[in-house]
């Protein structure tokens, strides 16, 4: 039974199209730098925002109706969400989805019953996956909504809560593997603190690592060959969260010997909350060999919290795709961890949000490829460091065959070095503009 009766299959109509329910830039089979757009951009639907979130915020109730014609909080409703989700993805040509355990079933009072429901719904999802060819990008456990996690999950002060979190991770891994998920995410939603006065930071961080090590051991034992991901976020809901940004999370993984099994899932809005650009955290992940997956959204500089808006800013998606192309692509995909604004509450809005996001990333891909093919930026960066390749002293520094004494003697002979050469930021930004709008 068709659910979104007013929405047809979304087609590519080109930039001149005025049809709100058509792609302007996302042309799945168009080849860019030797690969189809849909291969560069493995998009995923986020179950929670798209099928669950109804616009509830701190000040008001939901506006959007996500009942899909069925009583909410029931298994019937859970199945209606599966039906709606698969129809939605098929109409948009989206090939992946991401989920938390409690997005796909209503949580019961007893974990045994919740787990039974997860078995039932995952059977149902599997049938749909086989019918449609749609796949699972990653799964995760929601260890932040239930009041028991008010002090965190792996970082909780309560051993019973830690055990409960472990049970949820185990089941979420079971379901992710059952659905053939490519990845498994840890977003430390309440792994942090409100005040140091009541917090043993070392104890909490070691416990988070313990939970992750058990997850790796269990996941590998049941045949999970994909990547585990940390999704860094500096704050919100906690005042300070341990997975602050990519650099912090990578350091933590290395400290605990988890770096071979984990990569980063970088969310645009989390990077900006950390005081970085999105592309900064992508670059830090990439140079450490840990660029895994992306939560595709954007924040709002005026509001300053994790507003999870659909990507609209083409400069940012261009710089994102520049990083992704340079890194040789993602092992994961682009999960729209994004939701409609509260007043955009219709079914058409759900599709229009995704169309905006997919088009904005398609434009970013097209423009990033043009920037790389243009070559001026690469050539400038290459030339900028040339003194290390072209001079004897530079070569010695790079081959680690000099010392402070030798460099000091060299500096004395030099008197004073010439200025290092212009950084050319304005000229480079102008190249970006001419590629974007030329
Ligand atoms: C919240 C996070 C969350 C993760 C999955 O800010 O982005 O949605 O992606 O738990
Ligand atoms: Ni996210
Ligand atoms: Ni987020």
Coordinates of N, CA, C and O and ligand atoms in Angstrom, one line a residue, residues 267 270 306 308 337, ligand 3:
X267 N 30.3 14.3 11.8 CA 29.0 15.1 11.5 C 29.3 16.5 11.4 O 30.0 17.1 12.3
X270 N 28.5 18.7 14.3 CA 29.3 18.5 15.5 C 30.7 19.2 15.4 O 31.2 19.7 16.4
X306 N 23.0 21.8 18.1 CA 23.0 20.8 17.0 C 21.7 20.8 16.3 O 20.8 20.0 16.6
X308 N 20.9 20.2 13.3 CA 20.7 19.1 12.3 C 19.9 19.5 11.1 O 18.9 18.8 10.8
X337 N 21.8 12.9 8.9 CA 21.4 13.1 10.2 C 20.8 14.5 10.3 O 21.3 15.4 10.9
Ligands
LIG3 NI1 24.2 15.3 15.9

